[in-house]
Amino acid sequence: MESGEQPAAAFYESPVPPAPPRRPAAVEAAPAAPRLERPAGPRPAPAEAVAQVRAVLASGGAPEALAEQVAAVLGESAAASLREDPWRLLAVPGVLPEQADGFARALLGAGCAPDDGRRTDALVAWVLQRAALQGHTALDAARVRTALAGLGVQDPEEAVRHAVAEGVVLVFHDGAEDHDGAEDHGGTEDAEAEAEAPAESVPVLVGLDRYALAEESLADGLARLARSGPDARWAAVPPSELARAVAGHGLVAHTGGEAARAEPVALAAAAEGLGLRAAVAVHTENGRRRLGTDVPAVTVEALLSGSAGPGRDADGAPALDLLVVLDAPLLDVEAAAVLVESVPDGCRLVLSGDPGVLPSAGAGRVFADLLAARLCPQVASRTPDPGPLGELVSGIGIGELHQVEAPHKEVVIVPVRDAGEAVHRTVQLVADSVPRALGVPSTQTQVVTVGHGGSAGTRALNAALKQRLNPGPGRFAGFDPGDRVAYAAVPGRTRMGRVVSADAEGLRLECEGGEVVVAKERVQAVLRHGWALTAHQAAGMRWPAAVVVLPGDAAQGLDRAWVYTAFSRGERHLSVVHGVDQALPRAVAQPPAQTRTTRLRTLLEGLAAPDGEDPAG
């Protein structure tokens, strides 16, 4: 937690303070009572299974507090699985190899060896899962072998071969596949030989089956939609470049900044005016709010769950003729696969977004791979974002850091000498300067910084902002009524909110999109203070004012996509707390690098139209 040292139970045993009074709603009719939501998570394991796991953990010297999580991840037979293979503990998020090794030594004694196949299999999977947290859907086999050597595996090549033979991972030729499915490669003699081949002679990728299957399913689904030809029903839609593309093709990519979002939204409205069934989906509740109350948009999460959006057809698919998905760069490969699979034949899909922003928090680079593969028409908006902020961000997008004219203080640079001064000036900006000079209250000003740790990361900034804006002892497991929070029941899908109170059910939040109850055992996993966010957390959201913090130790974390994303979070105002000197213009000038290893582009190119025509032309 960013602040507060008391355990979670300390508050729940205390009287619940009254929630602060709410402002009256500016509508005539009283709103319906908010629906309480429960955060998604693994289904709790039976008490007996948890007790058995607790006993195994205790016998191996591991924290018994892990019992519920282990049982949820490994299932009802978790205890037996751990006794048979102690390294399965690595499947639990947060467990490190050295911790799993210590647990295995305690259980196996002399039978514990560094090159035990069970250990190396678990380490190969762990390396790939860690890579997925950085956005990779696969890794070059040479990188996997290097990582294994750093973990004390004496024969990394044999370790990878064994993992492939056991079906723990799959192996692929990058660019030389038949695209018939990842399962065709796993466990075969050829695949084992490929896993051993030196990286310089054969480009080989190794991946977990969940991401391989997601990318292949997504590629097939996108190709299915791309093959849809002209549809006469779209002839009457008012002409525009985007409308013409949608009339002729089942899949269209649309690119542009914040102002360009209006173009696919207008297309959806025009389609509905002609009796076609259309829906607009966004990544966040914040993004839905920005479209205004006149646009009946839904979040992708709500669309897929069926809790909002259109009805379903006889096959259970959304009853739609057009689906517009905004903020498409924020789709990770698994969410995108489910989304595309749900789109029925005959429905047009428009994936729209700003290619300059950071990619998804989850694995994959779906939108970038789709654009690079040129599988479908690409419509680039000519609608620029307005004003000095639009000019600044547009320049960053092409690698230029302009000094823009900001007569109304739309852009302010605040130089600082060190991280301590950066924190001080950030608090001053949020609490005093921006409200006084621009009339934007602190509740509508968002701080964005490079990471969670460090002397000016989110933890340090949130602690300082809490002390100034909402001081308190942190009785709600580190939180107090009125605290601003970032709630992420699913990684990569952050909702902003405010702590209201707590009771026997859990911590009550007032979030964008409704009231949320977070069970007390889940608070530390899904909740952070939210005055300061990372750029990845802030992606897909915008606020009237943004304060971007760049302390001296942040220089290594900067690149063009990060700067572009962070600087474009403010609608009316941007303050830059600047302590990185020339590292900022260097980061902007440096061409974007391919920082994620994925297979989607290769798969899409292999599924392209056989006549060789370039549909994106």
XYZ file of N, CA, C and O in Angstrom, residues 54-207:
616
model
N -2.244 -25.762 3.161
C -1.583 -25.083 4.267
C -0.606 -26.042 4.974
O 0.518 -25.643 5.343
N -1.022 -27.281 5.126
C -0.146 -28.262 5.781
C 1.104 -28.525 4.944
O 2.215 -28.642 5.484
N 0.951 -28.630 3.617
C 2.113 -28.867 2.759
C 3.051 -27.664 2.791
O 4.277 -27.814 2.863
N 2.492 -26.474 2.734
C 3.317 -25.273 2.788
C 4.099 -25.213 4.088
O 5.302 -24.882 4.103
N 3.454 -25.539 5.182
C 4.118 -25.511 6.480
C 5.260 -26.521 6.532
O 6.353 -26.228 7.050
N 5.038 -27.696 5.958
C 6.089 -28.716 5.996
C 7.282 -28.318 5.132
O 8.397 -28.785 5.357
N 7.051 -27.429 4.146
C 8.150 -26.973 3.301
C 8.700 -25.622 3.709
O 9.543 -25.066 3.010
N 8.205 -25.075 4.825
C 8.695 -23.797 5.305
C 8.198 -22.602 4.519
O 8.755 -21.506 4.640
N 7.151 -22.773 3.706
C 6.593 -21.654 2.942
C 5.503 -20.974 3.759
O 4.886 -21.592 4.633
N 5.225 -19.701 3.506
C 4.192 -18.985 4.274
C 2.817 -19.640 4.104
O 2.346 -19.830 2.977
N 2.192 -19.956 5.209
C 0.869 -20.573 5.142
C -0.174 -19.610 4.593
O -1.230 -20.032 4.117
N 0.121 -18.321 4.618
C -0.817 -17.334 4.089
C -1.039 -17.507 2.593
O -2.016 -16.987 2.039
N -0.145 -18.243 1.927
C -0.302 -18.482 0.495
C -1.332 -19.559 0.190
O -1.661 -19.790 -0.984
N -1.847 -20.228 1.197
C -2.647 -21.432 0.972
C -3.844 -21.186 0.057
O -4.088 -21.950 -0.887
N -4.610 -20.132 0.321
C -5.804 -19.889 -0.492
C -5.439 -19.593 -1.936
O -6.090 -20.069 -2.869
N -4.388 -18.813 -2.133
C -3.978 -18.468 -3.494
C -3.466 -19.699 -4.238
O -3.784 -19.906 -5.416
N -2.672 -20.524 -3.563
C -2.157 -21.750 -4.185
C -3.306 -22.673 -4.566
O -3.347 -23.217 -5.685
N -4.249 -22.851 -3.661
C -5.380 -23.729 -3.940
C -6.225 -23.202 -5.096
O -6.741 -23.973 -5.912
N -6.366 -21.877 -5.185
C -7.149 -21.293 -6.276
C -6.451 -21.487 -7.614
O -7.097 -21.754 -8.627
N -5.115 -21.387 -7.628
C -4.376 -21.504 -8.885
C -4.227 -22.957 -9.321
O -4.395 -23.284 -10.506
N -3.936 -23.851 -8.382
C -3.635 -25.241 -8.728
C -4.837 -26.169 -8.625
O -4.748 -27.330 -9.036
N -5.940 -25.699 -8.056
C -7.138 -26.523 -8.007
C -7.238 -27.363 -6.743
O -6.413 -27.274 -5.836
N -8.275 -28.194 -6.717
C -8.574 -28.964 -5.504
C -7.491 -29.981 -5.171
O -7.357 -30.390 -4.019
N -6.728 -30.403 -6.175
C -5.650 -31.371 -5.906
C -4.314 -30.674 -5.691
O -3.257 -31.274 -5.867
N -4.361 -29.404 -5.272
C -3.142 -28.610 -5.131
C -2.152 -29.236 -4.164
O -0.939 -29.246 -4.412
N -2.640 -29.765 -3.051
C -1.731 -30.320 -2.052
C -0.937 -31.495 -2.618
O 0.291 -31.569 -2.468
N -1.643 -32.412 -3.301
C -0.957 -33.560 -3.892
C 0.006 -33.106 -4.989
O 1.110 -33.652 -5.124
N -0.397 -32.108 -5.774
C 0.469 -31.611 -6.843
C 1.752 -31.025 -6.276
O 2.841 -31.244 -6.823
N 1.648 -30.278 -5.185
C 2.833 -29.681 -4.592
C 3.768 -30.728 -4.006
O 4.999 -30.592 -4.089
N 3.212 -31.758 -3.395
C 4.085 -32.808 -2.846
C 4.819 -33.541 -3.963
O 5.987 -33.894 -3.833
N 4.135 -33.746 -5.082
C 4.751 -34.444 -6.205
C 5.742 -33.548 -6.944
O 6.784 -34.001 -7.419
N 5.395 -32.257 -7.050
C 6.235 -31.318 -7.790
C 6.240 -29.979 -7.065
O 5.426 -29.095 -7.339
N 7.171 -29.797 -6.112
C 7.176 -28.558 -5.309
C 7.362 -27.296 -6.144
O 6.941 -26.222 -5.733
N 7.982 -27.414 -7.323
C 8.225 -26.223 -8.140
C 6.950 -25.692 -8.787
O 6.967 -24.617 -9.381
N 5.861 -26.428 -8.661
C 4.589 -25.889 -9.157
C 4.188 -24.640 -8.377
O 3.315 -23.897 -8.801
N 4.849 -24.415 -7.251
C 4.601 -23.189 -6.495
C 4.902 -21.948 -7.339
O 4.341 -20.881 -7.114
N 5.770 -22.098 -8.357
C 6.114 -20.966 -9.213
C 4.938 -20.506 -10.064
O 4.975 -19.411 -10.637
N 3.895 -21.321 -10.171
C 2.718 -20.906 -10.937
C 1.915 -19.838 -10.215
O 1.046 -19.203 -10.812
N 2.195 -19.639 -8.940
C 1.477 -18.649 -8.141
C 2.132 -17.285 -8.346
O 3.342 -17.144 -8.134
N 1.391 -16.282 -8.778
C 1.980 -14.960 -8.999
C 2.694 -14.435 -7.765
O 2.200 -14.545 -6.645
N 3.889 -13.886 -7.979
C 4.656 -13.297 -6.890
C 5.700 -14.206 -6.288
O 6.587 -13.745 -5.570
N 5.620 -15.523 -6.532
C 6.604 -16.460 -5.993
C 7.844 -16.438 -6.886
O 7.748 -16.518 -8.113
N 9.017 -16.336 -6.282
C 10.280 -16.248 -7.012
C 10.981 -17.607 -7.053
O 10.733 -18.474 -6.198
N 11.854 -17.832 -8.035
C 12.538 -19.121 -8.145
C 13.285 -19.528 -6.881
O 13.253 -20.706 -6.485
N 13.970 -18.572 -6.233
C 14.717 -18.952 -5.028
C 13.781 -19.400 -3.905
O 14.134 -20.261 -3.092
N 12.578 -18.847 -3.865
C 11.603 -19.274 -2.859
C 11.080 -20.673 -3.173
O 10.947 -21.512 -2.279
N 10.802 -20.927 -4.448
C 10.355 -22.265 -4.840
C 11.460 -23.294 -4.619
O 11.189 -24.437 -4.219
N 12.716 -22.899 -4.860
C 13.835 -23.820 -4.628
C 13.950 -24.174 -3.148
O 14.179 -25.345 -2.790
N 13.826 -23.182 -2.284
C 13.895 -23.464 -0.854
C 12.768 -24.383 -0.414
O 12.975 -25.295 0.399
N 11.577 -24.164 -0.935
C 10.431 -25.019 -0.627
C 10.698 -26.445 -1.106
O 10.433 -27.426 -0.378
N 11.254 -26.586 -2.317
C 11.529 -27.925 -2.855
C 12.599 -28.641 -2.035
O 12.490 -29.844 -1.774
N 13.648 -27.925 -1.621
C 14.693 -28.569 -0.806
C 14.126 -29.086 0.506
O 14.489 -30.173 0.975
N 13.225 -28.316 1.100
C 12.642 -28.753 2.374
C 11.776 -29.992 2.197
O 11.742 -30.868 3.069
N 11.079 -30.094 1.065
C 10.202 -31.246 0.851
C 10.946 -32.463 0.313
O 10.647 -33.606 0.695
N 11.917 -32.236 -0.587
C 12.554 -33.355 -1.275
C 13.875 -33.780 -0.657
O 14.344 -34.903 -0.910
N 14.505 -32.913 0.108
C 15.781 -33.252 0.723
C 16.837 -33.559 -0.313
O 17.053 -32.789 -1.266
N 17.483 -34.710 -0.179
C 18.563 -35.090 -1.089
C 18.076 -35.299 -2.513
O 18.873 -35.290 -3.458
N 16.772 -35.496 -2.684
C 16.226 -35.703 -4.023
C 16.064 -34.422 -4.821
O 15.577 -34.468 -5.951
N 16.460 -33.297 -4.262
C 16.309 -32.005 -4.930
C 17.590 -31.684 -5.696
O 18.664 -31.571 -5.095
N 17.489 -31.569 -7.024
C 18.658 -31.303 -7.853
C 18.396 -30.094 -8.736
O 17.263 -29.876 -9.167
N 19.447 -29.309 -9.039
C 19.229 -28.078 -9.814
C 18.715 -28.319 -11.233
O 18.038 -27.478 -11.793
N 19.061 -29.480 -11.835
C 18.591 -29.748 -13.188
C 17.476 -30.793 -13.205
O 17.239 -31.453 -14.227
N 16.769 -30.927 -12.091
C 15.572 -31.762 -12.056
C 14.608 -31.261 -13.140
O 14.352 -30.057 -13.258
N 14.085 -32.177 -13.941
C 13.193 -31.778 -15.025
C 11.991 -30.993 -14.543
O 11.492 -30.107 -15.249
N 11.512 -31.319 -13.344
C 10.375 -30.569 -12.808
C 10.768 -29.116 -12.564
O 9.995 -28.192 -12.838
N 11.978 -28.921 -12.072
C 12.442 -27.557 -11.816
C 12.632 -26.782 -13.112
O 12.171 -25.639 -13.247
N 13.321 -27.388 -14.074
C 13.602 -26.650 -15.307
C 12.325 -26.369 -16.089
O 12.186 -25.299 -16.696
N 11.377 -27.306 -16.078
C 10.095 -27.040 -16.741
C 9.399 -25.830 -16.116
O 8.887 -24.957 -16.811
N 9.381 -25.803 -14.785
C 8.727 -24.694 -14.092
C 9.448 -23.379 -14.365
O 8.807 -22.331 -14.524
N 10.777 -23.421 -14.463
C 11.532 -22.196 -14.716
C 11.307 -21.677 -16.132
O 11.220 -20.468 -16.360
N 11.230 -22.596 -17.105
C 10.954 -22.165 -18.479
C 9.596 -21.454 -18.530
O 9.456 -20.370 -19.110
N 8.592 -22.066 -17.910
C 7.265 -21.443 -17.897
C 7.293 -20.112 -17.146
O 6.650 -19.137 -17.561
N 8.053 -20.047 -16.057
C 8.133 -18.817 -15.264
C 8.781 -17.692 -16.070
O 8.327 -16.545 -16.049
N 9.853 -18.017 -16.808
C 10.519 -17.003 -17.640
C 9.543 -16.438 -18.669
O 9.470 -15.230 -18.894
N 8.748 -17.310 -19.282
C 7.814 -16.852 -20.308
C 6.646 -16.078 -19.701
O 6.139 -15.128 -20.315
N 6.229 -16.461 -18.510
C 5.161 -15.708 -17.876
C 5.649 -14.328 -17.457
O 4.915 -13.339 -17.571
N 6.889 -14.249 -16.986
C 7.466 -12.938 -16.670
C 7.573 -12.085 -17.940
O 7.336 -10.877 -17.915
N 7.917 -12.722 -19.046
C 7.998 -11.992 -20.312
C 6.626 -11.468 -20.722
O 6.510 -10.371 -21.275
N 5.578 -12.246 -20.448
C 4.226 -11.816 -20.783
C 3.842 -10.560 -20.012
O 3.116 -9.704 -20.520
N 4.340 -10.430 -18.776
C 4.065 -9.229 -18.002
C 4.705 -7.998 -18.635
O 4.279 -6.866 -18.387
N 5.724 -8.199 -19.461
C 6.366 -7.108 -20.188
C 5.793 -6.951 -21.596
O 6.292 -6.137 -22.383
N 4.758 -7.725 -21.921
C 4.068 -7.580 -23.189
C 4.394 -8.611 -24.239
O 3.757 -8.644 -25.299
N 5.369 -9.482 -24.010
C 5.744 -10.480 -25.008
C 4.746 -11.639 -25.021
O 4.331 -12.118 -23.967
N 4.408 -12.112 -26.221
C 3.617 -13.340 -26.314
C 4.497 -14.553 -26.561
O 4.033 -15.689 -26.484
N 5.753 -14.327 -26.868
C 6.739 -15.395 -27.061
C 8.108 -14.756 -26.891
O 8.236 -13.529 -26.814
N 9.129 -15.605 -26.803
C 10.504 -15.105 -26.695
C 11.402 -15.906 -27.623
O 11.157 -17.099 -27.877
N 12.443 -15.261 -28.102
C 13.474 -15.982 -28.837
C 14.061 -17.053 -27.914
O 14.337 -16.795 -26.730
N 14.238 -18.237 -28.443
C 14.736 -19.347 -27.624
C 16.081 -19.014 -26.986
O 16.374 -19.460 -25.870
N 16.903 -18.228 -27.680
C 18.197 -17.861 -27.116
C 18.022 -17.023 -25.855
O 18.789 -17.173 -24.888
N 17.025 -16.152 -25.835
C 16.770 -15.337 -24.640
C 16.294 -16.221 -23.487
O 16.638 -15.974 -22.325
N 15.504 -17.225 -23.802
C 15.043 -18.136 -22.757
C 16.219 -18.895 -22.170
O 16.352 -19.033 -20.948
N 17.128 -19.375 -23.049
C 18.300 -20.110 -22.555
C 19.183 -19.216 -21.691
O 19.710 -19.649 -20.660
N 19.344 -17.965 -22.090
C 20.157 -17.034 -21.299
C 19.545 -16.807 -19.924
O 20.255 -16.791 -18.899
N 18.213 -16.637 -19.891
C 17.542 -16.436 -18.611
C 17.679 -17.661 -17.715
O 17.899 -17.542 -16.499
N 17.602 -18.845 -18.293
C 17.737 -20.077 -17.502
C 19.156 -20.210 -16.938
O 19.338 -20.633 -15.793
N 20.141 -19.838 -17.724
C 21.522 -19.904 -17.233
C 21.689 -18.989 -16.031
O 22.385 -19.336 -15.057
N 21.022 -17.834 -16.057
C 21.090 -16.921 -14.926
C 20.375 -17.434 -13.697
O 20.599 -16.926 -12.583
N 19.531 -18.446 -13.863
C 18.818 -19.045 -12.733
C 19.481 -20.333 -12.255
O 18.896 -21.093 -11.469
N 20.708 -20.582 -12.729
C 21.469 -21.731 -12.239
C 21.198 -23.029 -12.967
O 21.618 -24.097 -12.495
N 20.529 -22.986 -14.116
C 20.307 -24.205 -14.894
C 21.587 -24.516 -15.655
O 22.070 -23.698 -16.449
N 22.119 -25.717 -15.448
C 23.433 -26.048 -16.001
C 23.388 -26.310 -17.501
O 24.366 -26.067 -18.205
N 22.282 -26.827 -18.010
C 22.163 -27.134 -19.439
C 20.871 -26.504 -19.961
O 19.842 -27.169 -20.090
N 20.901 -25.209 -20.275
C 19.681 -24.527 -20.707
C 19.057 -25.124 -21.969
O 17.836 -25.167 -22.105
N 19.901 -25.569 -22.921
C 19.349 -26.145 -24.146
C 18.524 -27.386 -23.836
O 17.427 -27.585 -24.367
N 19.038 -28.243 -22.977
C 18.305 -29.445 -22.595
C 17.044 -29.077 -21.833
O 16.007 -29.725 -21.974
N 17.110 -28.030 -21.026
C 15.937 -27.600 -20.266
C 14.805 -27.178 -21.205
O 13.639 -27.543 -21.009
N 15.138 -26.398 -22.237
C 14.113 -25.974 -23.193
C 13.585 -27.178 -23.964
O 12.374 -27.313 -24.180
N 14.485 -28.065 -24.381
C 14.050 -29.270 -25.102
C 13.091 -30.092 -24.263
O 12.055 -30.557 -24.749
N 13.407 -30.256 -22.991
C 12.559 -31.052 -22.106
C 11.197 -30.384 -21.922
O 10.147 -31.052 -21.918
N 11.186 -29.071 -21.775
C 9.914 -28.361 -21.605
C 9.031 -28.496 -22.842
O 7.812 -28.638 -22.747
N 9.665 -28.463 -24.031
C 8.899 -28.656 -25.271
C 8.356 -30.085 -25.330
O 7.179 -30.312 -25.656
N 9.195 -31.065 -25.019
C 8.766 -32.464 -25.070
C 7.634 -32.749 -24.095
O 6.749 -33.568 -24.382
N 7.641 -32.081 -22.947
C 6.608 -32.301 -21.938
C 5.349 -31.470 -22.205
O 4.383 -31.551 -21.456
N 5.365 -30.649 -23.256
C 4.196 -29.833 -23.570
C 4.029 -28.626 -22.680
O 2.957 -28.002 -22.672
N 5.071 -28.273 -21.928
C 4.993 -27.098 -21.060
C 4.972 -25.830 -21.900
O 4.276 -24.858 -21.572
N 5.745 -25.822 -22.996
C 5.797 -24.672 -23.898
C 5.723 -25.175 -25.327
O 5.900 -26.365 -25.609
N 5.485 -24.245 -26.245
C 5.459 -24.537 -27.669
C 6.605 -23.797 -28.330
O 7.086 -22.784 -27.834
N 7.030 -24.313 -29.484
C 8.144 -23.700 -30.198
C 7.708 -23.429 -31.631
O 6.961 -24.197 -32.229
N 8.165 -22.293 -32.187
C 7.730 -21.851 -33.501
C 8.914 -21.312 -34.290
O 9.807 -20.686 -33.725
N 8.869 -21.510 -35.607
C 9.743 -20.761 -36.512
C 9.088 -19.410 -36.731
O 7.932 -19.336 -37.148
N 9.812 -18.335 -36.523
C 9.267 -17.001 -36.771
C 9.281 -16.735 -38.269
O 10.324 -16.585 -38.879
N 8.069 -16.694 -38.877
C 7.968 -16.400 -40.297
C 8.035 -17.619 -41.179
O 7.957 -17.507 -42.397
N 8.113 -18.832 -40.584
C 8.184 -20.031 -41.414
C 7.171 -21.063 -40.986
O 7.375 -22.247 -41.117
N 6.028 -20.609 -40.481
C 5.019 -21.528 -39.990
C 3.966 -21.786 -41.040
O 3.772 -21.018 -41.974
N 3.244 -22.898 -40.855
C 2.142 -23.164 -41.768
C 0.830 -22.617 -41.239
O -0.194 -22.726 -41.913
N 0.832 -22.009 -40.033
C -0.319 -21.298 -39.471
C -1.500 -22.220 -39.214
O -2.625 -21.755 -39.078
N -1.254 -23.513 -39.171
C -2.373 -24.420 -38.910
C -2.617 -24.620 -37.438
O -3.531 -25.331 -37.053
N -1.792 -24.055 -36.587
C -2.029 -24.198 -35.156
C -0.751 -24.487 -34.430
O 0.112 -25.229 -34.889
N -0.633 -23.897 -33.218
C 0.587 -24.059 -32.443
C 0.790 -25.500 -32.021
O 1.899 -25.966 -31.886
N -0.317 -26.222 -31.843
C -0.177 -27.579 -31.335
C 0.564 -28.481 -32.312
O 1.070 -29.526 -31.946
N 0.657 -28.102 -33.595
C 1.363 -28.925 -34.552
C 2.861 -28.948 -34.293
O 3.564 -29.813 -34.775
N 3.368 -27.951 -33.536
C 4.806 -27.850 -33.312
C 5.229 -28.472 -31.988
O 6.357 -28.889 -31.842
N 4.369 -28.481 -31.018
C 4.770 -28.874 -29.690
C 4.966 -30.362 -29.554
O 4.192 -31.176 -30.035
N 6.076 -30.778 -28.892
C 6.277 -32.168 -28.543
C 6.835 -33.023 -29.652
O 7.022 -34.222 -29.475
N 7.121 -32.481 -30.840
C 7.645 -33.284 -31.925
C 9.158 -33.274 -31.883
O 9.796 -32.413 -31.281
N 9.763 -34.255 -32.587
C 11.219 -34.301 -32.620
C 11.784 -33.065 -33.289
O 12.813 -32.519 -32.881
N 11.114 -32.607 -34.384
C 11.593 -31.404 -35.061
C 11.560 -30.207 -34.125
O 12.474 -29.381 -34.118
N 10.476 -30.092 -33.353
C 10.363 -28.945 -32.451
C 11.453 -28.973 -31.398
O 12.020 -27.942 -31.037
N 11.774 -30.182 -30.904
C 12.829 -30.283 -29.906
C 14.171 -29.887 -30.509
O 14.985 -29.197 -29.880
N 14.415 -30.291 -31.765
C 15.668 -29.918 -32.413
C 15.733 -28.408 -32.625
O 16.777 -27.789 -32.450
N 14.582 -27.820 -33.006
C 14.553 -26.376 -33.209
C 14.868 -25.631 -31.921
O 15.540 -24.606 -31.923
N 14.355 -26.143 -30.790
C 14.584 -25.474 -29.515
C 16.056 -25.474 -29.142
O 16.518 -24.605 -28.409
N 16.814 -26.478 -29.664
C 18.227 -26.559 -29.350
C 19.081 -25.744 -30.324
O 20.238 -25.456 -30.054
N 18.495 -25.371 -31.469
C 19.284 -24.731 -32.515
C 19.795 -23.371 -32.069
O 19.088 -22.632 -31.410
N 21.017 -23.013 -32.423
C 21.535 -21.688 -32.082
C 20.688 -20.597 -32.721
O 20.242 -20.721 -33.858
N 20.487 -19.500 -31.982
C 19.597 -18.439 -32.443
C 20.090 -17.825 -33.746
O 19.300 -17.390 -34.574
N 21.444 -17.815 -33.957
C 21.952 -17.152 -35.149
C 21.666 -17.957 -36.409
O 21.704 -17.405 -37.515
N 21.402 -19.273 -36.318
C 21.178 -20.071 -37.512
C 19.702 -20.212 -37.835
O 19.334 -20.257 -38.999
N 18.847 -20.299 -36.842
C 17.419 -20.478 -37.072
C 16.657 -19.580 -36.112
O 16.829 -19.691 -34.900
N 15.831 -18.660 -36.625
C 15.026 -17.840 -35.711
C 13.910 -18.685 -35.112
O 13.003 -19.123 -35.821
N 13.990 -18.929 -33.833
C 13.038 -19.794 -33.149
C 12.415 -19.032 -31.988
O 13.118 -18.359 -31.230
N 11.106 -19.133 -31.855
C 10.393 -18.537 -30.740
C 9.831 -19.622 -29.853
O 9.420 -20.694 -30.329
N 9.788 -19.353 -28.567
C 9.206 -20.266 -27.582
C 8.099 -19.502 -26.862
O 8.270 -18.323 -26.516
N 6.963 -20.166 -26.648
C 5.850 -19.473 -26.012
C 4.944 -20.390 -25.224
O 4.964 -21.615 -25.386
